[in-house]
Amino acid sequence: MSELATKCLIIGSGPAGFTAGIYTARANLNPIMVDGSQPGGQLITTTDVENFPGYPEGITGPKMMEDFRAQATRFGLLTLSGEVTEVDFSKRPFVVKVNGGGHVITADTVIISTGASARYLGLPDEQKYLGMGVSACATCDGFFFRNRPVAVVGGGDTACEEALYLAGLASKVYMIVRKDYLRASKYMQQRVMENEKIEVLFNTQTLSLFGEDMLEGAHLVSHKGSENENEFDIRVEGFFLAIGHTPNTAVFEKFVELDEMGYIKTKGSSTATNIPGVFAAGDVADPFYQQAVSAAGMGCRAALDAERFLMMNED
Ligand code: NDP
């Protein structure tokens, strides 16, 4: 077991975490980052990223995260593999335990950037087609399906937003909704129902996906009445999950104030949480935008907030 101390501990290694790492390292805070269960975060499972400024030709998600890491470590960010299993934010310095390496870290400030995980249906082939047709982000991947048929799963506001966004690109959009109604706001429902490119399949669930290497379609079942089941296929090249995200906040919930969906609450326009000295950045504190570039921006703000906090609270 090793004991480490830092002025700033960053938990999570997506765009928010690494941007916080670049800023805090350049500010001589000798930051330490704990990588988490999926080093690089959600972008590791994305193929091409074409909407992050500065990459005119686009870049793959894994390569982008490799670049983030290289830039942050060049300035002295120390990264540790493993997951945070326990935190004590009751007093400063904060104490954080990490499995794997068995590290115990004391930190004057903490930036939580653990992200949110997209929910998947749990179909046998879902992970096989990840990046080959299956996606959990229309804004990220919709462009690759221009003039192609796609499906969106879910009936909430996110699903409606994604379906409307995709309708501007794809040749046809199926919405696969398990109930006989949409849960989304009335306004979003109306926009979806009025869009000629979108066909809503109510009372329908996905049984399996098919395709050689790339996704070619989905096998569905509709329940019209309790005994009236009908199985059928749709030909789609994109299959977008929009059944919600789960913010990765479980380990912090004893101390950090969360909203009703489990996202970390931040104060006003800052990244401050309810615990002075603990900040949050990226998807873990942002249910609305959830973009690499907005997460990176919030990581920068968290780093500046932590730096100011340390200046104001120097013993
Ligand atoms: P929601 O939880 O609101 O909706 C999830 C949808 O996915 C529901 O239709 C649900 O079906 C469906 N679903 C869940 N699990 C499965 C499953 N296993 N199989 C099939 N369908 C499934 O999540 P959202 O991400 O849409 O929204 C989260 C929050 O963010 C909401 O409060 C929403 O209003 C808000 N939001 C607001 C926006 C805005 O104001 N512009 C934009 C996006 C989100 P069922 O209804 O049957 O449970």
mmCIF file of C-alpha atoms and ligand atoms in Angstrom:
data_model
loop_
_atom_site.group_PDB
_atom_site.id
_atom_site.type_symbol
_atom_site.label_atom_id
_atom_site.label_comp_id
_atom_site.label_asym_id
_atom_site.label_seq_id
_atom_site.Cartn_x
_atom_site.Cartn_y
_atom_site.Cartn_z
ATOM 1 C CA MET A 1 0.000 0.000 0.000
ATOM 2 C CA SER A 2 1.280 3.483 -0.815
ATOM 3 C CA GLU A 3 0.409 6.777 0.811
ATOM 4 C CA LEU A 4 0.368 9.832 -1.405
ATOM 5 C CA ALA A 5 -0.471 13.496 -0.851
ATOM 6 C CA THR A 6 -1.480 16.177 -3.338
ATOM 7 C CA LYS A 7 -2.897 19.652 -3.523
ATOM 8 C CA CYS A 8 -5.392 18.446 -6.095
ATOM 9 C CA LEU A 9 -6.740 14.956 -6.710
ATOM 10 C CA ILE A 10 -8.642 14.390 -9.957
ATOM 11 C CA ILE A 11 -10.960 11.386 -10.029
ATOM 12 C CA GLY A 12 -11.806 10.199 -13.556
ATOM 13 C CA SER A 13 -9.881 10.369 -16.827
ATOM 14 C CA GLY A 14 -12.211 11.692 -19.522
ATOM 15 C CA PRO A 15 -11.931 15.108 -21.225
ATOM 16 C CA ALA A 16 -12.987 16.935 -18.029
ATOM 17 C CA GLY A 17 -10.405 15.143 -15.874
ATOM 18 C CA PHE A 18 -7.498 15.569 -18.278
ATOM 19 C CA THR A 19 -8.277 19.233 -18.914
ATOM 20 C CA ALA A 20 -8.323 19.775 -15.150
ATOM 21 C CA GLY A 21 -5.023 17.860 -15.109
ATOM 22 C CA ILE A 22 -3.400 20.151 -17.685
ATOM 23 C CA TYR A 23 -4.469 23.300 -15.841
ATOM 24 C CA THR A 24 -3.623 22.128 -12.306
ATOM 25 C CA ALA A 25 -0.258 20.728 -13.417
ATOM 26 C CA ARG A 26 0.631 24.016 -15.104
ATOM 27 C CA ALA A 27 -0.403 25.807 -11.900
ATOM 28 C CA ASN A 28 2.111 23.689 -9.923
ATOM 29 C CA LEU A 29 -0.537 21.922 -7.855
ATOM 30 C CA ASN A 30 1.252 18.580 -8.450
ATOM 31 C CA PRO A 31 -2.045 16.899 -9.316
ATOM 32 C CA ILE A 32 -2.706 13.195 -9.120
ATOM 33 C CA MET A 33 -5.373 11.507 -11.256
ATOM 34 C CA VAL A 34 -7.101 8.220 -10.530
ATOM 35 C CA ASP A 35 -7.973 6.694 -13.907
ATOM 36 C CA GLY A 36 -11.133 4.785 -13.015
ATOM 37 C CA SER A 37 -12.635 1.636 -14.477
ATOM 38 C CA GLN A 38 -12.566 2.888 -18.078
ATOM 39 C CA PRO A 39 -9.400 4.971 -18.530
ATOM 40 C CA GLY A 40 -10.147 7.695 -21.082
ATOM 41 C CA GLY A 41 -13.863 7.604 -20.320
ATOM 42 C CA GLN A 42 -16.705 7.241 -22.791
ATOM 43 C CA LEU A 43 -14.638 8.461 -25.774
ATOM 44 C CA ILE A 44 -12.697 5.230 -25.655
ATOM 45 C CA THR A 45 -15.773 3.484 -27.075
ATOM 46 C CA THR A 46 -16.388 6.143 -29.764
ATOM 47 C CA THR A 47 -14.925 5.706 -33.206
ATOM 48 C CA ASP A 48 -14.498 9.050 -34.982
ATOM 49 C CA VAL A 49 -14.809 12.406 -33.259
ATOM 50 C CA GLU A 50 -15.466 15.169 -35.753
ATOM 51 C CA ASN A 51 -16.983 17.865 -33.540
ATOM 52 C CA PHE A 52 -14.073 18.615 -31.201
ATOM 53 C CA PRO A 53 -12.512 21.885 -32.384
ATOM 54 C CA GLY A 54 -8.908 21.698 -33.496
ATOM 55 C CA TYR A 55 -9.100 18.457 -35.472
ATOM 56 C CA PRO A 56 -10.062 19.474 -39.020
ATOM 57 C CA GLU A 57 -9.764 15.883 -40.263
ATOM 58 C CA GLY A 58 -11.481 14.405 -37.199
ATOM 59 C CA ILE A 59 -9.795 11.986 -34.803
ATOM 60 C CA THR A 60 -10.680 8.672 -33.207
ATOM 61 C CA GLY A 61 -11.897 8.768 -29.600
ATOM 62 C CA PRO A 62 -9.030 6.589 -28.280
ATOM 63 C CA LYS A 63 -6.386 8.683 -30.102
ATOM 64 C CA MET A 64 -7.890 11.884 -28.767
ATOM 65 C CA MET A 65 -7.743 10.573 -25.214
ATOM 66 C CA GLU A 66 -4.148 9.428 -25.778
ATOM 67 C CA ASP A 67 -3.338 13.021 -26.807
ATOM 68 C CA PHE A 68 -5.143 14.428 -23.758
ATOM 69 C CA ARG A 69 -3.109 12.109 -21.548
ATOM 70 C CA ALA A 70 0.203 12.939 -23.253
ATOM 71 C CA GLN A 71 -0.444 16.668 -22.915
ATOM 72 C CA ALA A 72 -1.381 16.429 -19.226
ATOM 73 C CA THR A 73 1.507 14.132 -18.241
ATOM 74 C CA ARG A 74 3.985 16.391 -20.098
ATOM 75 C CA PHE A 75 3.196 19.040 -17.496
ATOM 76 C CA GLY A 76 3.598 16.582 -14.625
ATOM 77 C CA LEU A 77 0.151 15.040 -14.005
ATOM 78 C CA LEU A 78 0.681 11.751 -12.153
ATOM 79 C CA THR A 79 -1.888 9.130 -13.195
ATOM 80 C CA LEU A 80 -2.749 6.048 -11.143
ATOM 81 C CA SER A 81 -4.673 3.006 -12.343
ATOM 82 C CA GLY A 82 -7.544 1.821 -10.246
ATOM 83 C CA GLU A 83 -10.917 2.852 -8.936
ATOM 84 C CA VAL A 84 -11.776 5.005 -5.968
ATOM 85 C CA THR A 85 -13.531 2.737 -3.504
ATOM 86 C CA GLU A 86 -13.968 5.051 -0.516
ATOM 87 C CA VAL A 87 -13.807 8.752 0.227
ATOM 88 C CA ASP A 88 -13.788 10.741 3.442
ATOM 89 C CA PHE A 89 -14.784 14.327 2.676
ATOM 90 C CA SER A 90 -15.744 15.090 6.302
ATOM 91 C CA LYS A 91 -12.596 17.170 6.892
ATOM 92 C CA ARG A 92 -9.584 18.512 5.045
ATOM 93 C CA PRO A 93 -7.277 17.184 3.839
ATOM 94 C CA PHE A 94 -9.673 14.758 2.218
ATOM 95 C CA VAL A 95 -8.826 11.052 2.231
ATOM 96 C CA VAL A 96 -9.453 8.831 -0.777
ATOM 97 C CA LYS A 97 -8.801 5.103 -1.069
ATOM 98 C CA VAL A 98 -7.985 3.448 -4.395
ATOM 99 C CA ASN A 99 -8.156 -0.255 -5.115
ATOM 100 C CA GLY A 100 -5.770 -1.948 -7.510
ATOM 101 C CA GLY A 101 -2.573 -0.229 -6.401
ATOM 102 C CA GLY A 102 -3.957 0.001 -2.886
ATOM 103 C CA HIS A 103 -3.172 3.707 -2.636
ATOM 104 C CA VAL A 104 -4.402 6.021 0.100
ATOM 105 C CA ILE A 105 -4.316 9.626 -1.071
ATOM 106 C CA THR A 106 -4.730 12.761 1.018
ATOM 107 C CA ALA A 107 -5.781 15.800 -0.977
ATOM 108 C CA ASP A 108 -6.341 19.481 -0.231
ATOM 109 C CA THR A 109 -8.844 19.690 -3.085
ATOM 110 C CA VAL A 110 -10.668 17.092 -5.159
ATOM 111 C CA ILE A 111 -12.092 17.385 -8.672
ATOM 112 C CA ILE A 112 -14.692 14.716 -9.419
ATOM 113 C CA SER A 113 -14.878 13.958 -13.147
ATOM 114 C CA THR A 114 -16.141 10.395 -13.139
ATOM 115 C CA GLY A 115 -18.619 10.934 -15.984
ATOM 116 C CA ALA A 116 -21.859 9.143 -16.672
ATOM 117 C CA SER A 117 -22.383 5.770 -18.259
ATOM 118 C CA ALA A 118 -24.902 5.345 -21.038
ATOM 119 C CA ARG A 119 -27.441 2.656 -20.317
ATOM 120 C CA TYR A 120 -27.597 -0.222 -22.753
ATOM 121 C CA LEU A 121 -30.351 -2.753 -23.322
ATOM 122 C CA GLY A 122 -28.150 -5.711 -22.440
ATOM 123 C CA LEU A 123 -28.675 -7.472 -25.776
ATOM 124 C CA PRO A 124 -26.121 -10.164 -26.603
ATOM 125 C CA ASP A 125 -24.909 -8.346 -29.765
ATOM 126 C CA GLU A 126 -25.016 -4.773 -28.497
ATOM 127 C CA GLN A 127 -21.350 -4.537 -27.524
ATOM 128 C CA LYS A 128 -20.280 -6.378 -30.704
ATOM 129 C CA TYR A 129 -21.722 -3.592 -32.876
ATOM 130 C CA LEU A 130 -20.517 -0.757 -30.653
ATOM 131 C CA GLY A 131 -18.842 1.683 -33.033
ATOM 132 C CA MET A 132 -20.112 -0.478 -35.959
ATOM 133 C CA GLY A 133 -23.656 0.894 -35.898
ATOM 134 C CA VAL A 134 -24.555 0.928 -32.208
ATOM 135 C CA SER A 135 -24.078 4.256 -30.446
ATOM 136 C CA ALA A 136 -25.347 6.091 -27.397
ATOM 137 C CA CYS A 137 -24.759 9.571 -28.809
ATOM 138 C CA ALA A 138 -26.494 10.903 -31.924
ATOM 139 C CA THR A 139 -24.624 14.218 -31.816
ATOM 140 C CA CYS A 140 -21.331 12.304 -31.851
ATOM 141 C CA ASP A 141 -22.092 9.624 -34.423
ATOM 142 C CA GLY A 142 -25.216 10.689 -36.351
ATOM 143 C CA PHE A 143 -23.182 12.247 -39.130
ATOM 144 C CA PHE A 144 -21.906 8.817 -40.197
ATOM 145 C CA PHE A 145 -25.463 7.785 -41.088
ATOM 146 C CA ARG A 146 -26.307 10.488 -43.609
ATOM 147 C CA ASN A 147 -29.019 9.203 -45.950
ATOM 148 C CA ARG A 148 -29.106 5.859 -44.152
ATOM 149 C CA PRO A 149 -31.954 4.368 -42.069
ATOM 150 C CA VAL A 150 -31.455 4.422 -38.292
ATOM 151 C CA ALA A 151 -33.333 3.586 -35.097
ATOM 152 C CA VAL A 152 -33.494 5.311 -31.729
ATOM 153 C CA VAL A 153 -34.497 3.377 -28.613
ATOM 154 C CA GLY A 154 -36.365 5.213 -25.855
ATOM 155 C CA GLY A 155 -39.339 7.498 -25.408
ATOM 156 C CA GLY A 156 -37.958 10.284 -23.215
ATOM 157 C CA ASP A 157 -36.718 13.771 -24.058
ATOM 158 C CA THR A 158 -33.272 12.500 -24.997
ATOM 159 C CA ALA A 159 -34.723 9.945 -27.430
ATOM 160 C CA CYS A 160 -36.935 12.608 -29.017
ATOM 161 C CA GLU A 161 -34.021 15.034 -29.300
ATOM 162 C CA GLU A 162 -31.834 12.365 -30.848
ATOM 163 C CA ALA A 163 -34.576 11.281 -33.268
ATOM 164 C CA LEU A 164 -35.140 14.877 -34.373
ATOM 165 C CA TYR A 165 -31.415 15.463 -34.766
ATOM 166 C CA LEU A 166 -31.046 12.255 -36.777
ATOM 167 C CA ALA A 167 -34.074 13.103 -38.930
ATOM 168 C CA GLY A 168 -31.996 15.996 -40.268
ATOM 169 C CA LEU A 169 -29.345 13.552 -41.485
ATOM 170 C CA ALA A 170 -30.703 10.045 -41.927
ATOM 171 C CA SER A 171 -33.050 8.767 -44.634
ATOM 172 C CA LYS A 172 -35.473 7.352 -42.058
ATOM 173 C CA VAL A 173 -35.673 7.214 -38.269
ATOM 174 C CA TYR A 174 -37.541 4.521 -36.339
ATOM 175 C CA MET A 175 -38.232 5.246 -32.689
ATOM 176 C CA ILE A 176 -38.558 2.047 -30.698
ATOM 177 C CA VAL A 177 -40.737 2.770 -27.661
ATOM 178 C CA ARG A 178 -41.596 -0.002 -25.226
ATOM 179 C CA LYS A 179 -44.811 1.578 -23.929
ATOM 180 C CA ASP A 180 -47.828 2.934 -25.823
ATOM 181 C CA TYR A 181 -46.817 6.531 -25.115
ATOM 182 C CA LEU A 182 -43.806 8.832 -25.119
ATOM 183 C CA ARG A 183 -42.540 10.028 -21.773
ATOM 184 C CA ALA A 184 -41.026 13.178 -23.305
ATOM 185 C CA SER A 185 -42.439 16.698 -22.849
ATOM 186 C CA LYS A 186 -45.539 17.492 -24.900
ATOM 187 C CA TYR A 187 -43.636 19.883 -27.136
ATOM 188 C CA MET A 188 -41.006 17.254 -28.017
ATOM 189 C CA GLN A 189 -43.698 14.644 -28.604
ATOM 190 C CA GLN A 190 -45.482 16.960 -31.012
ATOM 191 C CA ARG A 191 -42.305 17.706 -32.947
ATOM 192 C CA VAL A 192 -41.542 13.996 -33.251
ATOM 193 C CA MET A 193 -45.049 13.055 -34.348
ATOM 194 C CA GLU A 194 -45.085 15.836 -36.950
ATOM 195 C CA ASN A 195 -41.752 14.850 -38.482
ATOM 196 C CA GLU A 196 -42.330 12.865 -41.651
ATOM 197 C CA LYS A 197 -39.034 11.027 -41.433
ATOM 198 C CA ILE A 198 -39.733 9.616 -37.978
ATOM 199 C CA GLU A 199 -41.857 6.510 -37.500
ATOM 200 C CA VAL A 200 -42.664 5.734 -33.878
ATOM 201 C CA LEU A 201 -43.045 2.029 -33.124
ATOM 202 C CA PHE A 202 -45.011 1.937 -29.870
ATOM 203 C CA ASN A 203 -45.279 -1.175 -27.677
ATOM 204 C CA THR A 204 -42.119 -2.455 -29.298
ATOM 205 C CA GLN A 205 -38.919 -3.942 -27.949
ATOM 206 C CA THR A 206 -35.669 -5.106 -29.489
ATOM 207 C CA LEU A 207 -34.892 -8.822 -29.387
ATOM 208 C CA SER A 208 -31.595 -8.877 -31.279
ATOM 209 C CA LEU A 209 -29.360 -7.103 -33.786
ATOM 210 C CA PHE A 210 -27.938 -8.523 -36.988
ATOM 211 C CA GLY A 211 -25.383 -7.771 -39.694
ATOM 212 C CA GLU A 212 -22.131 -9.190 -41.096
ATOM 213 C CA ASP A 213 -19.447 -6.877 -39.698
ATOM 214 C CA MET A 214 -21.457 -3.662 -39.592
ATOM 215 C CA LEU A 215 -24.987 -3.456 -38.232
ATOM 216 C CA GLU A 216 -27.656 -4.162 -40.853
ATOM 217 C CA GLY A 217 -30.841 -4.358 -38.836
ATOM 218 C CA ALA A 218 -32.775 -5.154 -35.687
ATOM 219 C CA HIS A 219 -35.205 -7.916 -34.843
ATOM 220 C CA LEU A 220 -38.154 -6.474 -32.914
ATOM 221 C CA VAL A 221 -41.284 -7.645 -31.173
ATOM 222 C CA SER A 222 -44.423 -5.611 -30.826
ATOM 223 C CA HIS A 223 -47.129 -6.289 -28.263
ATOM 224 C CA LYS A 224 -50.477 -5.169 -29.563
ATOM 225 C CA GLY A 225 -52.683 -6.468 -26.785
ATOM 226 C CA SER A 226 -51.419 -9.029 -24.270
ATOM 227 C CA GLU A 227 -51.515 -12.181 -26.435
ATOM 228 C CA ASN A 228 -50.985 -10.524 -29.804
ATOM 229 C CA GLU A 229 -47.203 -10.557 -30.315
ATOM 230 C CA ASN A 230 -45.669 -9.839 -33.654
ATOM 231 C CA GLU A 231 -41.971 -10.301 -34.456
ATOM 232 C CA PHE A 232 -40.454 -8.402 -37.376
ATOM 233 C CA ASP A 233 -37.182 -6.941 -38.709
ATOM 234 C CA ILE A 234 -36.240 -3.387 -39.566
ATOM 235 C CA ARG A 235 -33.265 -2.593 -41.786
ATOM 236 C CA VAL A 236 -31.153 0.022 -40.015
ATOM 237 C CA GLU A 237 -27.462 0.866 -40.138
ATOM 238 C CA GLY A 238 -27.459 2.967 -36.978
ATOM 239 C CA PHE A 239 -28.985 1.925 -33.645
ATOM 240 C CA PHE A 240 -28.968 4.698 -31.057
ATOM 241 C CA LEU A 241 -29.609 4.025 -27.381
ATOM 242 C CA ALA A 242 -31.353 6.874 -25.603
ATOM 243 C CA ILE A 243 -32.619 5.115 -22.504
ATOM 244 C CA GLY A 244 -30.817 7.367 -20.080
ATOM 245 C CA HIS A 245 -27.399 7.720 -18.472
ATOM 246 C CA THR A 246 -26.281 6.764 -15.001
ATOM 247 C CA PRO A 247 -23.932 9.298 -13.414
ATOM 248 C CA ASN A 248 -20.993 7.633 -11.692
ATOM 249 C CA THR A 249 -21.556 9.107 -8.250
ATOM 250 C CA ALA A 250 -22.282 6.146 -5.959
ATOM 251 C CA VAL A 251 -18.985 6.356 -4.072
ATOM 252 C CA PHE A 252 -19.530 10.065 -3.259
ATOM 253 C CA GLU A 253 -23.212 10.083 -2.293
ATOM 254 C CA LYS A 254 -22.574 9.964 1.455
ATOM 255 C CA PHE A 255 -20.928 13.406 1.298
ATOM 256 C CA VAL A 256 -21.723 15.173 -1.982
ATOM 257 C CA GLU A 257 -25.151 16.587 -2.706
ATOM 258 C CA LEU A 258 -26.789 15.012 -5.758
ATOM 259 C CA ASP A 259 -29.894 15.959 -7.723
ATOM 260 C CA GLU A 260 -32.880 13.635 -8.084
ATOM 261 C CA MET A 261 -31.218 11.894 -11.070
ATOM 262 C CA GLY A 262 -27.983 11.290 -9.153
ATOM 263 C CA TYR A 263 -25.903 14.040 -10.838
ATOM 264 C CA ILE A 264 -23.640 16.187 -8.632
ATOM 265 C CA LYS A 265 -25.117 19.590 -7.843
ATOM 266 C CA THR A 266 -22.779 22.531 -8.434
ATOM 267 C CA LYS A 267 -23.213 26.022 -7.066
ATOM 268 C CA GLY A 268 -24.333 28.695 -9.511
ATOM 269 C CA SER A 269 -21.988 29.051 -12.448
ATOM 270 C CA SER A 270 -19.033 27.558 -10.524
ATOM 271 C CA THR A 271 -17.986 23.921 -10.244
ATOM 272 C CA ALA A 272 -18.144 23.993 -6.419
ATOM 273 C CA THR A 273 -20.103 21.237 -4.697
ATOM 274 C CA ASN A 274 -21.658 21.460 -1.223
ATOM 275 C CA ILE A 275 -18.244 20.467 0.260
ATOM 276 C CA PRO A 276 -15.766 23.367 0.218
ATOM 277 C CA GLY A 277 -12.703 22.159 -1.691
ATOM 278 C CA VAL A 278 -14.542 19.467 -3.673
ATOM 279 C CA PHE A 279 -15.395 20.386 -7.270
ATOM 280 C CA ALA A 280 -17.184 18.525 -10.047
ATOM 281 C CA ALA A 281 -16.734 18.702 -13.816
ATOM 282 C CA GLY A 282 -18.068 17.037 -16.935
ATOM 283 C CA ASP A 283 -20.960 14.632 -17.416
ATOM 284 C CA VAL A 284 -21.050 13.686 -13.723
ATOM 285 C CA ALA A 285 -22.396 17.173 -13.027
ATOM 286 C CA ASP A 286 -24.073 17.886 -16.359
ATOM 287 C CA PRO A 287 -27.128 15.906 -17.496
ATOM 288 C CA PHE A 288 -27.854 18.309 -20.365
ATOM 289 C CA TYR A 289 -24.875 18.890 -22.665
ATOM 290 C CA GLN A 290 -22.747 15.763 -22.205
ATOM 291 C CA GLN A 291 -20.248 16.637 -24.922
ATOM 292 C CA ALA A 292 -16.467 16.163 -24.867
ATOM 293 C CA VAL A 293 -15.918 19.857 -25.501
ATOM 294 C CA SER A 294 -18.329 21.037 -22.797
ATOM 295 C CA ALA A 295 -16.781 18.536 -20.342
ATOM 296 C CA ALA A 296 -13.298 19.823 -21.190
ATOM 297 C CA GLY A 297 -14.480 23.403 -20.603
ATOM 298 C CA MET A 298 -15.901 22.452 -17.233
ATOM 299 C CA GLY A 299 -12.643 20.672 -16.353
ATOM 300 C CA CYS A 300 -10.803 23.927 -16.969
ATOM 301 C CA ARG A 301 -13.260 25.805 -14.733
ATOM 302 C CA ALA A 302 -12.900 23.204 -11.950
ATOM 303 C CA ALA A 303 -9.105 23.523 -12.075
ATOM 304 C CA LEU A 304 -9.314 27.325 -11.804
ATOM 305 C CA ASP A 305 -11.877 27.005 -8.982
ATOM 306 C CA ALA A 306 -9.573 24.593 -7.112
ATOM 307 C CA GLU A 307 -6.574 26.878 -7.604
ATOM 308 C CA ARG A 308 -8.514 29.882 -6.268
ATOM 309 C CA PHE A 309 -9.805 27.838 -3.353
ATOM 310 C CA LEU A 310 -6.254 26.876 -2.384
ATOM 311 C CA MET A 311 -5.124 30.506 -2.631
ATOM 312 C CA MET A 312 -7.957 31.678 -0.371
ATOM 313 C CA ASN A 313 -7.468 28.857 2.136
ATOM 314 C CA GLU A 314 -3.700 28.740 2.492
ATOM 315 C CA ASP A 315 -2.723 27.917 6.070
HETATM 316 P P1 NDP B 1 -35.770 9.251 -19.309
HETATM 317 O O1 NDP B 1 -35.514 8.441 -18.094
HETATM 318 O O2 NDP B 1 -36.658 10.428 -19.231
HETATM 319 O O3 NDP B 1 -36.358 8.323 -20.465
HETATM 320 C C1 NDP B 1 -35.808 7.072 -20.716
HETATM 321 C C2 NDP B 1 -36.634 6.430 -21.814
HETATM 322 O O4 NDP B 1 -35.997 5.193 -22.124
HETATM 323 C C3 NDP B 1 -38.063 6.124 -21.419
HETATM 324 O O5 NDP B 1 -38.916 6.248 -22.513
HETATM 325 C C4 NDP B 1 -37.978 4.671 -20.965
HETATM 326 O O6 NDP B 1 -39.168 3.952 -21.169
HETATM 327 C C5 NDP B 1 -36.960 4.150 -21.947
HETATM 328 N N1 NDP B 1 -36.279 2.974 -21.436
HETATM 329 C C6 NDP B 1 -35.595 2.837 -20.263
HETATM 330 N N2 NDP B 1 -35.111 1.600 -20.150
HETATM 331 C C7 NDP B 1 -35.494 0.939 -21.278
HETATM 332 C C8 NDP B 1 -35.309 -0.383 -21.741
HETATM 333 N N3 NDP B 1 -34.602 -1.276 -21.060
HETATM 334 N N4 NDP B 1 -35.867 -0.726 -22.930
HETATM 335 C C9 NDP B 1 -36.560 0.160 -23.663
HETATM 336 N N5 NDP B 1 -36.780 1.436 -23.275
HETATM 337 C C10 NDP B 1 -36.242 1.804 -22.093
HETATM 338 O O7 NDP B 1 -34.295 9.623 -19.809
HETATM 339 P P2 NDP B 1 -33.821 10.810 -20.768
HETATM 340 O O8 NDP B 1 -32.371 10.584 -20.984
HETATM 341 O O9 NDP B 1 -34.683 10.918 -21.939
HETATM 342 O O10 NDP B 1 -34.001 12.120 -19.891
HETATM 343 C C11 NDP B 1 -33.360 12.238 -18.610
HETATM 344 C C12 NDP B 1 -33.815 13.568 -17.995
HETATM 345 O O11 NDP B 1 -33.232 14.671 -18.709
HETATM 346 C C13 NDP B 1 -35.328 13.760 -18.055
HETATM 347 O O12 NDP B 1 -35.743 14.421 -16.906
HETATM 348 C C14 NDP B 1 -35.528 14.635 -19.269
HETATM 349 O O13 NDP B 1 -36.720 15.395 -19.214
HETATM 350 C C15 NDP B 1 -34.264 15.513 -19.195
HETATM 351 N N6 NDP B 1 -33.919 15.992 -20.531
HETATM 352 C C16 NDP B 1 -34.338 17.223 -20.887
HETATM 353 C C17 NDP B 1 -34.062 17.724 -22.126
HETATM 354 C C18 NDP B 1 -34.518 19.070 -22.470
HETATM 355 O O14 NDP B 1 -35.212 19.658 -21.669
HETATM 356 N N7 NDP B 1 -34.167 19.571 -23.620
HETATM 357 C C19 NDP B 1 -33.298 16.956 -23.124
HETATM 358 C C20 NDP B 1 -32.925 15.641 -22.645
HETATM 359 C C21 NDP B 1 -33.238 15.197 -21.402
HETATM 360 P P3 NDP B 1 -40.395 4.031 -20.131
HETATM 361 O O15 NDP B 1 -41.059 5.352 -20.367
HETATM 362 O O16 NDP B 1 -41.196 2.862 -20.543
HETATM 363 O O17 NDP B 1 -39.795 3.904 -18.752
#
